[in-house]
Short mmCIF file of C-alpha atoms and ligand atoms in Angstrom, two decimals:
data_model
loop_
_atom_site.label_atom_id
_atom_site.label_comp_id
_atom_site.label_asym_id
_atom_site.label_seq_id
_atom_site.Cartn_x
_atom_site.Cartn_y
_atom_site.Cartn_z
CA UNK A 1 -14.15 -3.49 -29.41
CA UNK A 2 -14.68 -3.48 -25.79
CA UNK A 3 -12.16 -1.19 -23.86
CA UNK A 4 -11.53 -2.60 -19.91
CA UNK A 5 -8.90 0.69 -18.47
CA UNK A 6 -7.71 -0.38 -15.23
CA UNK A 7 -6.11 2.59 -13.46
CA UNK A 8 -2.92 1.67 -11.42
CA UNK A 9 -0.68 -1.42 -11.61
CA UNK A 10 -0.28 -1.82 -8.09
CA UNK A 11 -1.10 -5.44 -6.41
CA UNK A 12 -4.62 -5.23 -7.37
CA UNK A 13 -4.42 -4.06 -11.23
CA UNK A 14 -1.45 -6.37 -11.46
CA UNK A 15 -3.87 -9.36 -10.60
CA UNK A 16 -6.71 -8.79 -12.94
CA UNK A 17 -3.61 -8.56 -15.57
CA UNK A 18 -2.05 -11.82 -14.58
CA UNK A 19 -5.94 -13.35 -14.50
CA UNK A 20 -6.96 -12.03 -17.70
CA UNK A 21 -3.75 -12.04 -19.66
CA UNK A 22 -3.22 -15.03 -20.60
CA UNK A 23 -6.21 -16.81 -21.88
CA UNK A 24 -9.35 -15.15 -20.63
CA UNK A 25 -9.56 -11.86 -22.71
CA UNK A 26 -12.84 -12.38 -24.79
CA UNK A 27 -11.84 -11.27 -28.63
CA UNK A 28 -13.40 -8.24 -28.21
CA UNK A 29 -12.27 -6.48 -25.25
CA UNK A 30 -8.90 -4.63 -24.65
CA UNK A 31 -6.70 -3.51 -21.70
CA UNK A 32 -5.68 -0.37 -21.01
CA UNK A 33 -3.14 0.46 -17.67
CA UNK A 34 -2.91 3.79 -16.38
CA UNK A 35 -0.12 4.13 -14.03
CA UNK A 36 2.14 7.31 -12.93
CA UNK A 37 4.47 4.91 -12.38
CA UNK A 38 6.75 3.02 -15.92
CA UNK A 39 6.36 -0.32 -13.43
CA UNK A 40 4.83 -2.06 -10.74
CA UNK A 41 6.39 -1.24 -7.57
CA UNK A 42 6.58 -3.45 -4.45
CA UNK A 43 4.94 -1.10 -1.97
CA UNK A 44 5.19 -3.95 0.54
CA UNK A 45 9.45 -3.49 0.61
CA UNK A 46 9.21 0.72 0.60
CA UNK A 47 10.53 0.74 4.39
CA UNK A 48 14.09 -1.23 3.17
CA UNK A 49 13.97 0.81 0.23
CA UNK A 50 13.41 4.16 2.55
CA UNK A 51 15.85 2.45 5.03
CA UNK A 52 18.86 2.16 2.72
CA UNK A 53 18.93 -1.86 2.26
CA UNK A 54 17.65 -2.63 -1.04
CA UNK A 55 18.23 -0.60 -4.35
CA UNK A 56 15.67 0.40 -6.39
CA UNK A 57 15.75 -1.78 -9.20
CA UNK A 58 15.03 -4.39 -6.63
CA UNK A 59 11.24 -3.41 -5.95
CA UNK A 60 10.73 -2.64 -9.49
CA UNK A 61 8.68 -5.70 -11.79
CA UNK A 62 7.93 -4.74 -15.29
CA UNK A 63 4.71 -4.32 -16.36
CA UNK A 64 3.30 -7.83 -18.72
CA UNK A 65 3.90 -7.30 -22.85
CA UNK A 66 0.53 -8.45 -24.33
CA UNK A 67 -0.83 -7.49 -27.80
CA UNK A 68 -4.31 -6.61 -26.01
CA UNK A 69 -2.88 -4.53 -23.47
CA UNK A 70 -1.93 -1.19 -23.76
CA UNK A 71 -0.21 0.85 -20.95
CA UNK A 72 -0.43 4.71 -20.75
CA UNK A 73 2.19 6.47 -18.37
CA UNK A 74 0.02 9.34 -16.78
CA UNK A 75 -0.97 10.93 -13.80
CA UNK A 76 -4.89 10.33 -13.12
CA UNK A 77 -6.59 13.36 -12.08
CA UNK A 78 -10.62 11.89 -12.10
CA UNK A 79 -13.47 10.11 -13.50
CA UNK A 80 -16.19 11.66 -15.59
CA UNK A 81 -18.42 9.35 -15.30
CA UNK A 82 -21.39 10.94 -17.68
CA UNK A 83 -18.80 10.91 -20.33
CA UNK A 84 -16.88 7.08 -19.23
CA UNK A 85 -13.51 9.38 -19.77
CA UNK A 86 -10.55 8.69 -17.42
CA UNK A 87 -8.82 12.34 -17.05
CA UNK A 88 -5.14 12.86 -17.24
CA UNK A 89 -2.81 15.90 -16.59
CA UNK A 90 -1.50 17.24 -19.26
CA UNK A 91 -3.34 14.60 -21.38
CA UNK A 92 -6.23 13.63 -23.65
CA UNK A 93 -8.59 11.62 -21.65
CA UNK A 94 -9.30 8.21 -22.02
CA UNK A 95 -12.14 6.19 -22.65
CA UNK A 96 -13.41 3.04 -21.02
CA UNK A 97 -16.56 0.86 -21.41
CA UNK A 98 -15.51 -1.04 -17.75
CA UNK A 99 -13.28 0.84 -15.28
CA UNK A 100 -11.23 -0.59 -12.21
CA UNK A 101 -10.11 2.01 -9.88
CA UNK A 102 -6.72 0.61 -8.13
CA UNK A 103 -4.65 4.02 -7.37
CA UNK A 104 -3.93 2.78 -3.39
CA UNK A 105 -3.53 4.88 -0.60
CA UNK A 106 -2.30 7.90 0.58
CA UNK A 107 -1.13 8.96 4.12
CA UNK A 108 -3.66 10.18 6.54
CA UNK A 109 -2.60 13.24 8.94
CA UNK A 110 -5.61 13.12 11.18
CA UNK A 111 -5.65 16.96 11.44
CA UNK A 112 -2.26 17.11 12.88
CA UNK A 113 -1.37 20.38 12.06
CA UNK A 114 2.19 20.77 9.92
CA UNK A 115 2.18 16.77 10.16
CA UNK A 116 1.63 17.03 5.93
CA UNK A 117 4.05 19.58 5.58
CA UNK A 118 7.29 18.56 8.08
CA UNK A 119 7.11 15.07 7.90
CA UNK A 120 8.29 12.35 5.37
CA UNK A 121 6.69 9.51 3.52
CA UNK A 122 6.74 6.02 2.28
CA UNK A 123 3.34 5.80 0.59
CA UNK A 124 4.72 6.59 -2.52
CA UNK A 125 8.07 5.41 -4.65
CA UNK A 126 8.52 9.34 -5.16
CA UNK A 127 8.24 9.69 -1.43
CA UNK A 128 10.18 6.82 -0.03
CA UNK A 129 12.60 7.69 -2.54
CA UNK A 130 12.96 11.21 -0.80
CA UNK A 131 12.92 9.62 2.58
CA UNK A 132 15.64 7.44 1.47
CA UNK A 133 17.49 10.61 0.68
CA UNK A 134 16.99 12.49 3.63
CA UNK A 135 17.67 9.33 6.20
CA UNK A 136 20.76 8.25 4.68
CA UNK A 137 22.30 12.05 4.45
CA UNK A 138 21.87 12.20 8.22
CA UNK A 139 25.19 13.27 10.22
CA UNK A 140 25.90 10.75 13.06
CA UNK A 141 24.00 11.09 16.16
CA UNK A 142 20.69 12.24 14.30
CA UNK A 143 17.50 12.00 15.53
CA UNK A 144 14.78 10.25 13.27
CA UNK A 145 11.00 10.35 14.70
CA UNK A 146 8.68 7.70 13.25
CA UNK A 147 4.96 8.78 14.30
CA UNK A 148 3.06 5.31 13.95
CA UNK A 149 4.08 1.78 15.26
CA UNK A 150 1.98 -0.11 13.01
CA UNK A 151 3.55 -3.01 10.68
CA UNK A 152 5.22 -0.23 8.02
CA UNK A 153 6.48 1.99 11.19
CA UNK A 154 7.85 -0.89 13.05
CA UNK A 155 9.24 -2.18 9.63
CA UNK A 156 10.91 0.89 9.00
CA UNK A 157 12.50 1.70 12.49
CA UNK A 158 14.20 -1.45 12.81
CA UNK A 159 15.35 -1.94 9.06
CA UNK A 160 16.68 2.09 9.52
CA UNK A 161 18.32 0.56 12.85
CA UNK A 162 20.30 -2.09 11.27
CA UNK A 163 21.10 0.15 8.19
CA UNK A 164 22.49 3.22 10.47
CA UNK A 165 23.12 2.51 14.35
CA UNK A 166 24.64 5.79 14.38
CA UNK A 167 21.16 7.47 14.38
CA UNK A 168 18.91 7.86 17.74
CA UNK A 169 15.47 6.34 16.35
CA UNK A 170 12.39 7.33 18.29
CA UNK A 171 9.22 5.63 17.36
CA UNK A 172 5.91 6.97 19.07
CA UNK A 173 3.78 4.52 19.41
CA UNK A 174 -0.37 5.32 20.15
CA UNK A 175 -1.17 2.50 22.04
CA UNK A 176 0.45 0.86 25.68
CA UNK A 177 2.51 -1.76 24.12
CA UNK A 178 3.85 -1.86 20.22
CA UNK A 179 1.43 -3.43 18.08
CA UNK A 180 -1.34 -3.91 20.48
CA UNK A 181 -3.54 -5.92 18.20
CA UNK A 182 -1.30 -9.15 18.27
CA UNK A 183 -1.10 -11.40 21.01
CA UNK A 184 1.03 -10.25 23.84
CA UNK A 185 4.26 -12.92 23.21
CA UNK A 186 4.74 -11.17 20.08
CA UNK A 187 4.30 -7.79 20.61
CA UNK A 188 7.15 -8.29 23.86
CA UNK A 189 9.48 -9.96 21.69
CA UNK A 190 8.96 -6.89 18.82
CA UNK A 191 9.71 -4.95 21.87
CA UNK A 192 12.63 -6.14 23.07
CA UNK A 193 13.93 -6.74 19.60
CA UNK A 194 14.09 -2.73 19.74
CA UNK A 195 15.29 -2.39 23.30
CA UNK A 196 18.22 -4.28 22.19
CA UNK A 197 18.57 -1.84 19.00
CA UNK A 198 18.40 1.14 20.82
CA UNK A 199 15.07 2.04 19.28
CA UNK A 200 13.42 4.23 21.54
CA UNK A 201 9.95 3.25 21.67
CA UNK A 202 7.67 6.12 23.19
CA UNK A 203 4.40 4.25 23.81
CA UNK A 204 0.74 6.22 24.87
CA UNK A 205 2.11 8.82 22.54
CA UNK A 206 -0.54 11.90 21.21
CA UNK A 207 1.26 13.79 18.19
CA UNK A 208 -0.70 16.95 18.66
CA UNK A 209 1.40 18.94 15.60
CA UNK A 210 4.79 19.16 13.62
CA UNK A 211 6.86 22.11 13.06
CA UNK A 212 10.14 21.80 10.91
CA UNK A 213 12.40 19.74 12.66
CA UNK A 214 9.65 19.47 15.85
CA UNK A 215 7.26 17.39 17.18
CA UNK A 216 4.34 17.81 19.62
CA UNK A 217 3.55 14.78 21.70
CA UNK A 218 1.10 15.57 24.09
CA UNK A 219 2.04 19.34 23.45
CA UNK A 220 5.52 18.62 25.12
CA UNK A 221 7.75 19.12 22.31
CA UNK A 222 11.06 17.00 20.65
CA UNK A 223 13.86 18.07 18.69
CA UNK A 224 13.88 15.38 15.79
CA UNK A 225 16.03 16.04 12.47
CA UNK A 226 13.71 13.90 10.24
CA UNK A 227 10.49 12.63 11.01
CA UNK A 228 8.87 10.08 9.40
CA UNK A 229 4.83 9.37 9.31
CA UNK A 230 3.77 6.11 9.12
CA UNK A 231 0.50 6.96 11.28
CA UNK A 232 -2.47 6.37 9.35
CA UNK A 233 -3.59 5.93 5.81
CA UNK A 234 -6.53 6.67 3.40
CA UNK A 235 -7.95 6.43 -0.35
CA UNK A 236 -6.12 7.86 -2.76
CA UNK A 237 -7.12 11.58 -3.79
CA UNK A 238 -9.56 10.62 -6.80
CA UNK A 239 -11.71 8.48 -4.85
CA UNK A 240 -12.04 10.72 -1.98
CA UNK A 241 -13.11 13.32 -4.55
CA UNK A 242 -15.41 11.17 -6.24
CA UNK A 243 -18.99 11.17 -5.49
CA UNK A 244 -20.28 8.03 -3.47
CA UNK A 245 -20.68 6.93 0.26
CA UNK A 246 -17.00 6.59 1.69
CA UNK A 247 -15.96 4.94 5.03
CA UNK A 248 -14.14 7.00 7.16
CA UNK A 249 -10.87 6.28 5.46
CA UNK A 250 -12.33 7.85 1.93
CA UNK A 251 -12.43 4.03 1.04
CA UNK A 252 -15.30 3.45 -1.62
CA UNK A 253 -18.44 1.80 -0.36
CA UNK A 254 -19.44 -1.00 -3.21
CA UNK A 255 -21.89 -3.58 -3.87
CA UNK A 256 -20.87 -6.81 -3.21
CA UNK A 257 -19.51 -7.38 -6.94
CA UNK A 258 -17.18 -4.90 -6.00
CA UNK A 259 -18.67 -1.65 -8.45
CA UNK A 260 -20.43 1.69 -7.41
CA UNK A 261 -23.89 0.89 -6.23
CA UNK A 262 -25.11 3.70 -9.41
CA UNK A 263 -22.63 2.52 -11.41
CA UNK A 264 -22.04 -1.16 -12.44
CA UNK A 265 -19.26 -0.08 -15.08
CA UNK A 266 -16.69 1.32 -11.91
CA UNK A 267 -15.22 -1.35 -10.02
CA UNK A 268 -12.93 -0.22 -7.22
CA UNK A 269 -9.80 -2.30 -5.75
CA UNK A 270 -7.33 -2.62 -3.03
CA UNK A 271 -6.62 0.20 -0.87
CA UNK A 272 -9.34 2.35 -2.37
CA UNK A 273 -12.57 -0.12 -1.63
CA UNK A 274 -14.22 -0.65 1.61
CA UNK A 275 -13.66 -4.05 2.41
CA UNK A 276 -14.01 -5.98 5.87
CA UNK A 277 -10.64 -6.20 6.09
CA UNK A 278 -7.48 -3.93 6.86
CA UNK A 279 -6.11 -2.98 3.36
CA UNK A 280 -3.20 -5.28 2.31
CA UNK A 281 -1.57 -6.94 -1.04
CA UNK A 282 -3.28 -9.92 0.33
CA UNK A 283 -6.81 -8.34 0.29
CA UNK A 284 -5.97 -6.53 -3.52
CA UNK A 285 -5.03 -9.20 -4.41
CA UNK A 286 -8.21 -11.45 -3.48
CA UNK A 287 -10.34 -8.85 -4.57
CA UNK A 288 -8.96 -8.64 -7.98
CA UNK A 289 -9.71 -12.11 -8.31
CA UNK A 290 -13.21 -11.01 -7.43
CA UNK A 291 -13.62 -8.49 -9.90
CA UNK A 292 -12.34 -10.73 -12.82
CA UNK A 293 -14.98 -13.52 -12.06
CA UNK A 294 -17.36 -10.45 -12.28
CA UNK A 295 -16.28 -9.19 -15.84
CA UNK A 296 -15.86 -12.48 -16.95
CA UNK A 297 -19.69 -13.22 -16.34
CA UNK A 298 -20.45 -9.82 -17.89
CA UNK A 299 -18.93 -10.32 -20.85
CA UNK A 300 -20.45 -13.81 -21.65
CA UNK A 301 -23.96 -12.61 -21.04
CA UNK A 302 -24.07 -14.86 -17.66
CA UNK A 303 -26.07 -13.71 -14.17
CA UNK A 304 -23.81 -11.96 -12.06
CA UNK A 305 -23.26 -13.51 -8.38
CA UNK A 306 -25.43 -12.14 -5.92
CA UNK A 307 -22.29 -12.27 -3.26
CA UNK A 308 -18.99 -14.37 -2.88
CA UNK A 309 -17.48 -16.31 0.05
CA UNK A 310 -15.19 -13.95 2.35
CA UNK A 311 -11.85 -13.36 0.66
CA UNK A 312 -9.21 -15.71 2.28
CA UNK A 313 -6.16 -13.57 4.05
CA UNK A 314 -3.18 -15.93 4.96
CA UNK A 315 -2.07 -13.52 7.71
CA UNK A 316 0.46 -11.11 8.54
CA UNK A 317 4.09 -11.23 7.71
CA UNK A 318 6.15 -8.67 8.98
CA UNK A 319 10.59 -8.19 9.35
CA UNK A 320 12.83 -6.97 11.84
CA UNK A 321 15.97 -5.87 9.74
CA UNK A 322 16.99 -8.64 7.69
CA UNK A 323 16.96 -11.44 10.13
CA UNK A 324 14.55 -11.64 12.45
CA UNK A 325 10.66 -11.20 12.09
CA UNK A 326 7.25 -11.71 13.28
CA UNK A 327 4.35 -13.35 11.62
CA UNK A 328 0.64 -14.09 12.82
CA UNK A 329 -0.05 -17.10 10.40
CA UNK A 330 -3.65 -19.20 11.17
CA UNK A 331 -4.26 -16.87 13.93
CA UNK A 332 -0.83 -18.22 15.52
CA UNK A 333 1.95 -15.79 16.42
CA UNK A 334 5.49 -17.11 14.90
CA UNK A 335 8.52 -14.74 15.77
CA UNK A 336 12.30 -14.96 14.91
CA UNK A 337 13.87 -16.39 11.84
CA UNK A 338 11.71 -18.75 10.76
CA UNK A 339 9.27 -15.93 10.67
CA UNK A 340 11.48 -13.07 8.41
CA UNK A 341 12.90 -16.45 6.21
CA UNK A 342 8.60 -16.59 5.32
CA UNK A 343 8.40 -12.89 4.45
CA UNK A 344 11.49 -12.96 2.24
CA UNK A 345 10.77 -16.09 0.90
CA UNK A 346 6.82 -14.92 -0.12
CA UNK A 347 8.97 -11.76 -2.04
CA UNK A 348 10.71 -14.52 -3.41
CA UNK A 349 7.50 -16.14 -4.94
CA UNK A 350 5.97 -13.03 -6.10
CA UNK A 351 9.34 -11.81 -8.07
CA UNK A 352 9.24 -14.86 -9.69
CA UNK A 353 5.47 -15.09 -10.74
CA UNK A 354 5.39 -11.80 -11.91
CA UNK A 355 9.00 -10.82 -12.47
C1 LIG B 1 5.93 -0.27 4.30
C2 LIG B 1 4.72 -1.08 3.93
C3 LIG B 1 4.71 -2.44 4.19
C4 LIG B 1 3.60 -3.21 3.83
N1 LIG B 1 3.64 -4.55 4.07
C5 LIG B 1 2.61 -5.33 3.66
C6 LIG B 1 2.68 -6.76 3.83
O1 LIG B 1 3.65 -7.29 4.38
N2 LIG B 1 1.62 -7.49 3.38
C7 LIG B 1 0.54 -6.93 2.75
O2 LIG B 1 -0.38 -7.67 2.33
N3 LIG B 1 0.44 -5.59 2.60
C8 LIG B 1 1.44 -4.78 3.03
N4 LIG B 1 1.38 -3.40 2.86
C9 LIG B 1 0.16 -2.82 2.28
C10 LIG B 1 0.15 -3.00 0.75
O3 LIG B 1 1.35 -2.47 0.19
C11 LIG B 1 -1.05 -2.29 0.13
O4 LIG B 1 -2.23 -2.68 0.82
C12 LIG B 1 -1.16 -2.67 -1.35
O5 LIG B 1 -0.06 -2.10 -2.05
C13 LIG B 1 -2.49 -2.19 -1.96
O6 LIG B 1 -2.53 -2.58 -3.31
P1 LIG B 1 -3.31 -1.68 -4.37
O7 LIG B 1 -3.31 -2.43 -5.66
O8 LIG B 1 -4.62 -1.24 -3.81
O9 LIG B 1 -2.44 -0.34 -4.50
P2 LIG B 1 -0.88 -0.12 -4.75
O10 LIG B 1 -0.13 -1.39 -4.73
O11 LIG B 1 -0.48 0.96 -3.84
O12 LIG B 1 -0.87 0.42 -6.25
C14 LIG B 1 -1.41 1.66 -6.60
C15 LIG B 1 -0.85 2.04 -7.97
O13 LIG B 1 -1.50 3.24 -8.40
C16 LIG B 1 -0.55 4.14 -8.93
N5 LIG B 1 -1.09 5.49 -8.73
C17 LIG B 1 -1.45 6.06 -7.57
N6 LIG B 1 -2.00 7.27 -7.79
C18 LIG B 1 -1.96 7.46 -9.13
C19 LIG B 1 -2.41 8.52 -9.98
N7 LIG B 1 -3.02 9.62 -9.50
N8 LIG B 1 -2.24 8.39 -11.33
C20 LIG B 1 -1.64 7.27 -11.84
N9 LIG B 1 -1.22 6.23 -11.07
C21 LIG B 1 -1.38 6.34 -9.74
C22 LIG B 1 0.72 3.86 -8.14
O14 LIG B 1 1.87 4.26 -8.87
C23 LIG B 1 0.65 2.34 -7.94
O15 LIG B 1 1.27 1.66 -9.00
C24 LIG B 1 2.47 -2.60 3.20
C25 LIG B 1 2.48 -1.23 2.96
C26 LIG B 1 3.59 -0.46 3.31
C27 LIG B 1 3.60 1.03 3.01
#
């Protein structure tokens, strides 16, 4: 028997599950998932989650039942490679003929000093879960600093702004206007979305360092009694550790099959490849399919694919509390309802295909 070990069931390990599962397992290869996590967790929905305005059980999906597929509860630690063994803590390692490396991201402090230390999190289920805590325990009349306007900051701020207007949210934003990258109609109407929420947006902003219950911007500092970082990601910890060229996000440089360039047994996936693309579901997602095409070659005896066609991205959904959004779909900017009924209505979709 041939053993496949796919390590996290995130979007991208949940794909090459759902391709695989069903019909397109040769005889003699099995599945093993290595997750830290006893279910897939909608990363995507964190910031509600953080926020107050979902429960838990909401983002959970279980992971597929399949008489090929075994699933190991564990916390990955690294790769021996020499030995193909998959190391746990506090666990015997496992084994693997083909390996797909899908443990995400992590967030990325930029040298900020005490940024790692003082701030919260919603990389993680463990974190956001803490962040949930912490936000929701707030007296009246806190102050909550989110350092980061991307999509999961802006997320965040407004979903925390419709779950508690009692709190004074700041959100420093890096750039002149929130989310720069998008045309200018929607990054005004994201704007005055927060105007009329009393979000403070503080734009040209230059976190220099965090203290406990302090920030720096531009050295000048602000009392805050939680703040949140949603200002930058990276690979998660094994990769970054693991020997290979990395982009400067720790990301994994591959080979256009998607495996180490010295080792066509590793695949990496989602937030912890180097892909031309900003990491997304999307982009797992696409890749997994990738990946599976790949294996499914290998294990017939076929020619491998010297390349494949870009992976199609539909575009960017992205909510304002629970009624209003914005959405860059076909390279068009859509804002309002119409745009958040989309993003709930894809979470829809995915519940039910993989729920
Ligand atoms: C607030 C927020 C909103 C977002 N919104 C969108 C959106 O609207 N659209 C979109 O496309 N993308 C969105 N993203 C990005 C998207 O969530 C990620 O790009 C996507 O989850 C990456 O998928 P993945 O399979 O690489 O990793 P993940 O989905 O993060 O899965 C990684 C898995 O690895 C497990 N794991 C991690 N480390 C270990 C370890 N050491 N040992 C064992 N298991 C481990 C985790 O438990 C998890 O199950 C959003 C992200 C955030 C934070």
């Amino acid at each position: 028997m041939k053993k496949l070990v796919i390590l996290g069931g995130g979007y991208g390990g949940m794909k090459i599950l759902s391709e695989l599962l069903p019909n397109n397992l040769p005889e003699d290869v099995t599945i093993t998932l290595v997750d830290r996590v006893p279910y897939h967790c909608l990363k995507t929905e964190y910031y509600a989650l953080a926020a107050g305005t979902i429960s838990d059980k909401e983002i959970r999906v279980s992971f597929p039942e399949h008489p090929k597929l075994e699933v190991v509860f564990g916390e990955v630690i690294g790769i021996d490679r020499e030995e193909k063994n998959v190391l746990l803590k506090d666990a015997q390692p496992i084994s693997y003929d083909d390996l797909v490396i899908g443990l995400g991201c992590e967030d990325k402090y930029h040298g900020v000093p005490g940024a790692d230390q003082y701030t919260y999190s919603i990389q993680s289920i463990g974190k956001s879960r803490e962040t949930y805590s912490v936000l929701n325990n707030l007296p009246p009349g806190s102050v909550v600093g989110i350092v980061g306007a991307g999509l999961s900051g802006v997320e965040l701020a407004s979903e925390l702004s419709e779950s508690r207007d009692d709190l004074q949210i700041k959100l420093f934003d890096r750039g002149k206007h929130i989310l720069s990258a998008f045309p200018d109609r929607l990054s005004k109407y994201v704007e005055n979305w927060f105007v009329k929420h009393n979000v403070e947006i503080i734009n040209n902003s230059n976190i220099t360092k965090v203290e406990e219950n302090t920030l720096y911007n531009h050295d000048k500092s602000i009392s805050c009694d939680v703040i949140v970082w949603t200002a930058g990601i990276q690979a998660n910890k094994v990769i970054r550790e693991m020997e290979g060229e990395k982009d400067s996000s720790g990301r994994m440089v591959l080979t256009p099959q998607h495996f180490l360039p010295h080792d066509e047994h590793v695949f990496v996936l989602g937030d912890c490849a180097s892909l031309p693309h900003a990491p997304s579901a999307q982009l797992a997602e696409g890749q997994a399919e990738q990946i599976v095409e790949v294996l499914k070659k290998r294990w017939n005896g076929e020619e491998l694919p010297d390349s494949f066609p870009p992976i199609k991205l539909k575009g960017v959904l992205g909510s304002l509390g629970k009624k209003h959004g914005f959405a860059m779909l076909a390279d068009r900017p859509l804002t309002g309802r119409v745009a958040r009924l989309l993003k709930s209505g894809v979470l829809w979709m995915y519940k039910f295909h993989n729920g």
